[in-house]
Short mmCIF file of C-alpha atoms in Angstrom, two decimals:
data_model
loop_
_atom_site.label_atom_id
_atom_site.label_comp_id
_atom_site.label_asym_id
_atom_site.label_seq_id
_atom_site.Cartn_x
_atom_site.Cartn_y
_atom_site.Cartn_z
CA MET A 1 76.18 145.49 73.06
CA THR A 2 73.76 144.42 75.76
CA ARG A 3 74.73 143.87 79.37
CA ILE A 4 74.16 140.13 79.02
CA HIS A 5 76.42 139.86 76.01
CA ALA A 6 79.16 141.82 77.78
CA LEU A 7 78.91 139.56 80.81
CA PHE A 8 78.97 136.50 78.60
CA ILE A 9 82.25 137.62 77.08
CA ALA A 10 83.68 138.26 80.53
CA VAL A 11 82.91 134.78 81.80
CA LEU A 12 84.25 133.05 78.72
CA ALA A 13 87.42 135.07 78.87
CA LEU A 14 87.80 133.98 82.48
CA GLY A 15 87.78 130.42 81.17
CA THR A 16 90.98 131.00 79.20
CA THR A 17 92.95 129.87 82.22
CA LEU A 18 92.03 126.26 81.48
CA ALA A 19 93.26 123.81 78.87
CA PRO A 20 93.88 120.06 78.53
CA ALA A 21 97.55 119.16 78.82
CA SER A 22 98.35 115.54 79.63
CA ALA A 23 102.03 116.33 80.13
CA VAL A 24 101.22 118.40 83.21
CA GLN A 25 101.80 116.31 86.32
CA ALA A 26 99.02 117.65 88.52
CA GLN A 27 97.43 116.07 91.58
CA SER A 28 94.56 118.49 92.08
CA ALA A 29 92.30 120.96 90.30
CA THR A 30 94.34 123.92 91.53
CA ASP A 31 97.56 122.28 90.29
CA PHE A 32 95.99 122.07 86.84
CA LEU A 33 94.67 125.62 87.02
CA TYR A 34 97.99 127.24 87.89
CA SER A 35 100.11 125.01 85.63
CA LEU A 36 97.88 125.27 82.58
CA ASP A 37 97.49 129.02 82.94
CA LYS A 38 101.22 129.23 82.18
CA THR A 39 101.06 127.12 79.01
CA THR A 40 97.98 128.40 77.17
CA GLN A 41 98.49 131.09 74.53
CA SER A 42 95.40 130.41 72.43
CA GLY A 43 92.27 128.30 72.57
CA ALA A 44 89.03 127.31 70.87
CA LEU A 45 85.88 126.52 72.86
CA GLU A 46 82.31 125.49 72.17
CA VAL A 47 80.06 126.05 75.17
CA ARG A 48 76.48 126.27 76.37
CA VAL A 49 75.62 128.90 78.96
CA ASP A 50 72.61 129.14 81.27
CA LEU A 51 72.16 132.56 82.89
CA TYR A 52 69.82 132.54 85.89
CA PRO A 53 68.27 135.80 87.17
CA ALA A 54 68.77 136.92 90.75
CA PRO A 55 66.20 135.45 93.18
CA ASP A 56 63.08 137.54 93.73
CA LYS A 57 62.02 138.81 97.17
CA TYR A 58 60.58 135.36 97.96
CA GLY A 59 63.83 133.61 97.07
CA LYS A 60 62.41 132.14 93.86
CA VAL A 61 64.71 131.90 90.83
CA GLY A 62 63.26 132.35 87.35
CA GLN A 63 63.94 130.38 84.20
CA PRO A 64 67.43 130.77 82.70
CA GLU A 65 68.41 132.30 79.39
CA ARG A 66 70.41 129.78 77.35
CA TYR A 67 73.17 130.69 74.91
CA PRO A 68 75.19 128.33 72.71
CA ALA A 69 78.45 129.99 71.75
CA LYS A 70 81.86 129.56 70.18
CA LEU A 71 84.99 131.34 71.36
CA LEU A 72 88.47 131.70 69.90
CA PHE A 73 91.12 133.58 71.85
CA GLN A 74 94.78 134.47 71.55
CA ARG A 75 96.76 136.15 74.26
CA PRO A 76 97.41 138.96 74.94
CA ASP A 77 94.36 140.79 73.60
CA ARG A 78 92.40 138.89 70.94
CA PHE A 79 89.16 136.96 71.06
CA ARG A 80 86.32 136.16 68.69
CA MET A 81 82.96 135.08 70.07
CA VAL A 82 79.79 134.05 68.28
CA ILE A 83 76.59 133.70 70.31
CA SER A 84 73.85 131.48 68.85
CA PRO A 85 75.94 130.65 65.76
CA GLY A 86 73.94 129.97 62.61
CA GLU A 87 70.68 131.28 64.09
CA LYS A 88 68.65 134.37 63.21
CA ASN A 89 69.76 136.09 66.41
CA GLU A 90 73.48 135.34 65.89
CA TYR A 91 75.73 137.84 67.66
CA ARG A 92 79.43 138.29 66.85
CA ALA A 93 82.13 140.12 68.74
CA VAL A 94 85.81 140.42 67.85
CA ALA A 95 88.38 142.02 70.16
CA GLU A 96 91.86 143.13 69.18
CA ALA A 97 94.25 145.82 70.43
CA GLY A 98 91.85 147.02 73.12
CA ILE A 99 88.80 147.42 70.85
CA VAL A 100 85.71 145.17 70.55
CA ARG A 101 83.82 145.26 67.24
CA TRP A 102 80.37 143.65 67.27
CA PHE A 103 77.49 142.81 64.95
CA ASP A 104 73.94 141.81 65.92
CA LEU A 105 72.35 139.82 63.09
CA SER A 106 68.85 140.09 64.56
CA THR A 107 68.82 143.90 64.38
CA GLY A 108 71.47 144.61 61.76
CA LEU A 109 73.20 146.92 64.23
CA SER A 110 76.98 146.99 64.61
CA GLY A 111 79.51 149.07 66.48
CA LYS A 112 82.72 149.13 68.47
CA ASP A 113 83.73 149.90 72.05
CA ARG A 114 86.79 149.68 74.28
CA THR A 115 87.41 146.18 75.56
CA ASP A 116 87.82 147.39 79.14
CA ALA A 117 84.41 149.09 78.95
CA LEU A 118 82.64 145.85 78.02
CA VAL A 119 84.59 143.00 79.55
CA ASP A 120 85.04 142.20 83.24
CA PRO A 121 88.45 143.52 84.42
CA LEU A 122 89.46 140.14 85.80
CA ALA A 123 88.79 138.56 82.41
CA VAL A 124 90.88 141.23 80.68
CA ALA A 125 93.76 140.58 83.08
CA LEU A 126 93.69 136.80 82.70
CA LEU A 127 93.37 136.97 78.93
CA GLY A 128 96.26 139.39 78.68
CA THR A 129 98.93 137.67 80.73
CA ALA A 130 99.81 133.99 81.07
CA GLY A 131 100.75 132.69 84.50
CA GLU A 132 99.03 135.42 86.52
CA LEU A 133 96.03 133.46 87.84
CA ALA A 134 97.44 133.40 91.38
CA ARG A 135 97.93 137.17 91.32
CA PHE A 136 94.40 138.05 90.27
CA SER A 137 92.41 135.33 92.08
CA SER A 138 92.70 132.67 94.75
CA ALA A 139 91.90 129.01 94.08
CA LYS A 140 91.03 126.24 96.53
CA ASP A 141 90.38 122.56 95.87
CA LEU A 142 86.91 121.21 96.59
CA PRO A 143 86.61 118.04 98.67
CA LEU A 144 85.29 115.24 96.45
CA ALA A 145 84.11 111.73 97.11
CA LYS A 146 86.64 108.93 96.77
CA GLY A 147 86.75 107.62 93.22
CA SER A 148 85.14 110.75 91.77
CA LYS A 149 85.71 111.26 88.05
CA LEU A 150 85.74 115.04 88.48
CA LEU A 151 88.09 117.55 90.09
CA GLY A 152 86.77 120.84 91.39
CA ALA A 153 88.05 124.16 92.68
CA THR A 154 86.68 127.51 93.79
CA LEU A 155 87.98 130.71 92.23
CA THR A 156 87.62 133.99 94.11
CA PRO A 157 88.71 137.27 92.46
CA LYS A 158 91.09 139.46 94.44
CA GLY A 159 89.25 142.74 94.03
CA TRP A 160 89.99 144.44 90.68
CA GLY A 161 86.36 145.56 90.35
CA SER A 162 85.22 142.21 89.02
CA GLY A 163 81.50 141.47 88.75
CA VAL A 164 82.21 137.81 89.59
CA ALA A 165 81.86 137.13 93.32
CA GLN A 166 83.00 133.50 93.15
CA GLY A 167 83.41 130.72 90.63
CA LEU A 168 83.46 126.94 90.65
CA VAL A 169 85.57 125.09 88.10
CA TRP A 170 85.08 121.43 87.19
CA LEU A 171 87.64 119.32 85.33
CA ASP A 172 88.01 115.66 84.53
CA THR A 173 90.94 113.73 85.98
CA ASN A 174 93.05 114.58 82.91
CA GLY A 175 92.62 118.28 83.53
CA ARG A 176 90.13 118.89 80.74
CA PRO A 177 87.57 121.60 81.53
CA VAL A 178 84.04 120.28 81.94
CA GLY A 179 82.17 123.33 83.19
CA TYR A 180 82.05 126.43 85.34
CA GLU A 181 79.54 127.94 87.72
CA PHE A 182 79.77 131.63 88.55
CA ARG A 183 78.01 133.56 91.29
CA LEU A 184 77.75 137.20 90.23
CA ALA A 185 77.81 140.23 92.47
CA ASP A 186 74.26 141.20 91.44
CA GLY A 187 72.82 137.85 92.54
CA ARG A 188 72.67 136.15 89.14
CA ARG A 189 74.32 132.80 88.43
CA LEU A 190 75.98 131.56 85.28
CA PHE A 191 76.53 127.91 84.35
CA VAL A 192 78.92 127.21 81.48
CA ALA A 193 79.05 123.69 80.02
CA VAL A 194 82.19 123.08 77.96
CA LEU A 195 81.34 120.98 74.90
CA SER A 196 84.81 121.05 73.33
CA PHE A 197 88.18 122.70 73.94
CA GLN A 198 91.41 122.90 71.94
CA GLN A 199 94.60 124.19 73.49
CA ASN A 200 96.97 126.38 71.49
CA PRO A 201 95.40 125.87 68.03
CA GLN A 202 96.88 127.70 65.05
CA LEU A 203 94.55 130.63 64.34
CA PRO A 204 94.78 132.22 60.88
CA PRO A 205 94.77 136.05 60.50
CA ASP A 206 91.18 136.09 59.16
CA THR A 207 90.01 134.76 62.55
CA TRP A 208 89.84 138.37 63.70
CA THR A 209 87.61 139.50 60.82
CA LEU A 210 84.11 140.37 62.03
#
């Protein structure tokens, strides 16, 4: 599994703290974040990710790598991710019981590794335990213009060896995730656009088949 793919999994797993839930009476992005973290046991996402390289010595940033992807997850330890679904370079990864199995369609290679060796430790922690967002990171509301149709918050990991230096989370006024922006410790930036999200869907056993 390449470094980019491992990082991609980490960021998507970090997104498991979010879910639409109209019954939650929240007044801010952080209210939604902490409340919804407690009520999400599984989810299904379709996203588009743009990964920008670190700036060069002149401060110039190169063109991003773009990845469409689908993610299914189930706490405490399961997720299935498909990068570039339906394309010749499709990449699949399935995690369960601390092991990630993966298959790269473009090369025909497959393998397995420990989840904690491939996925950011903050992502592993948030995927594994509901209601622990405040323990593993700090969140702060972003000031927004009056009448804005978006809510925003910063997320800063509390150590734990995470490769994410800081994140921005954007939600609509109903608490539905719209997108994330992550600043990575090595200078790269990741933008994740959420195309669709389902909270607590029923996931059949064959979901975890590679």
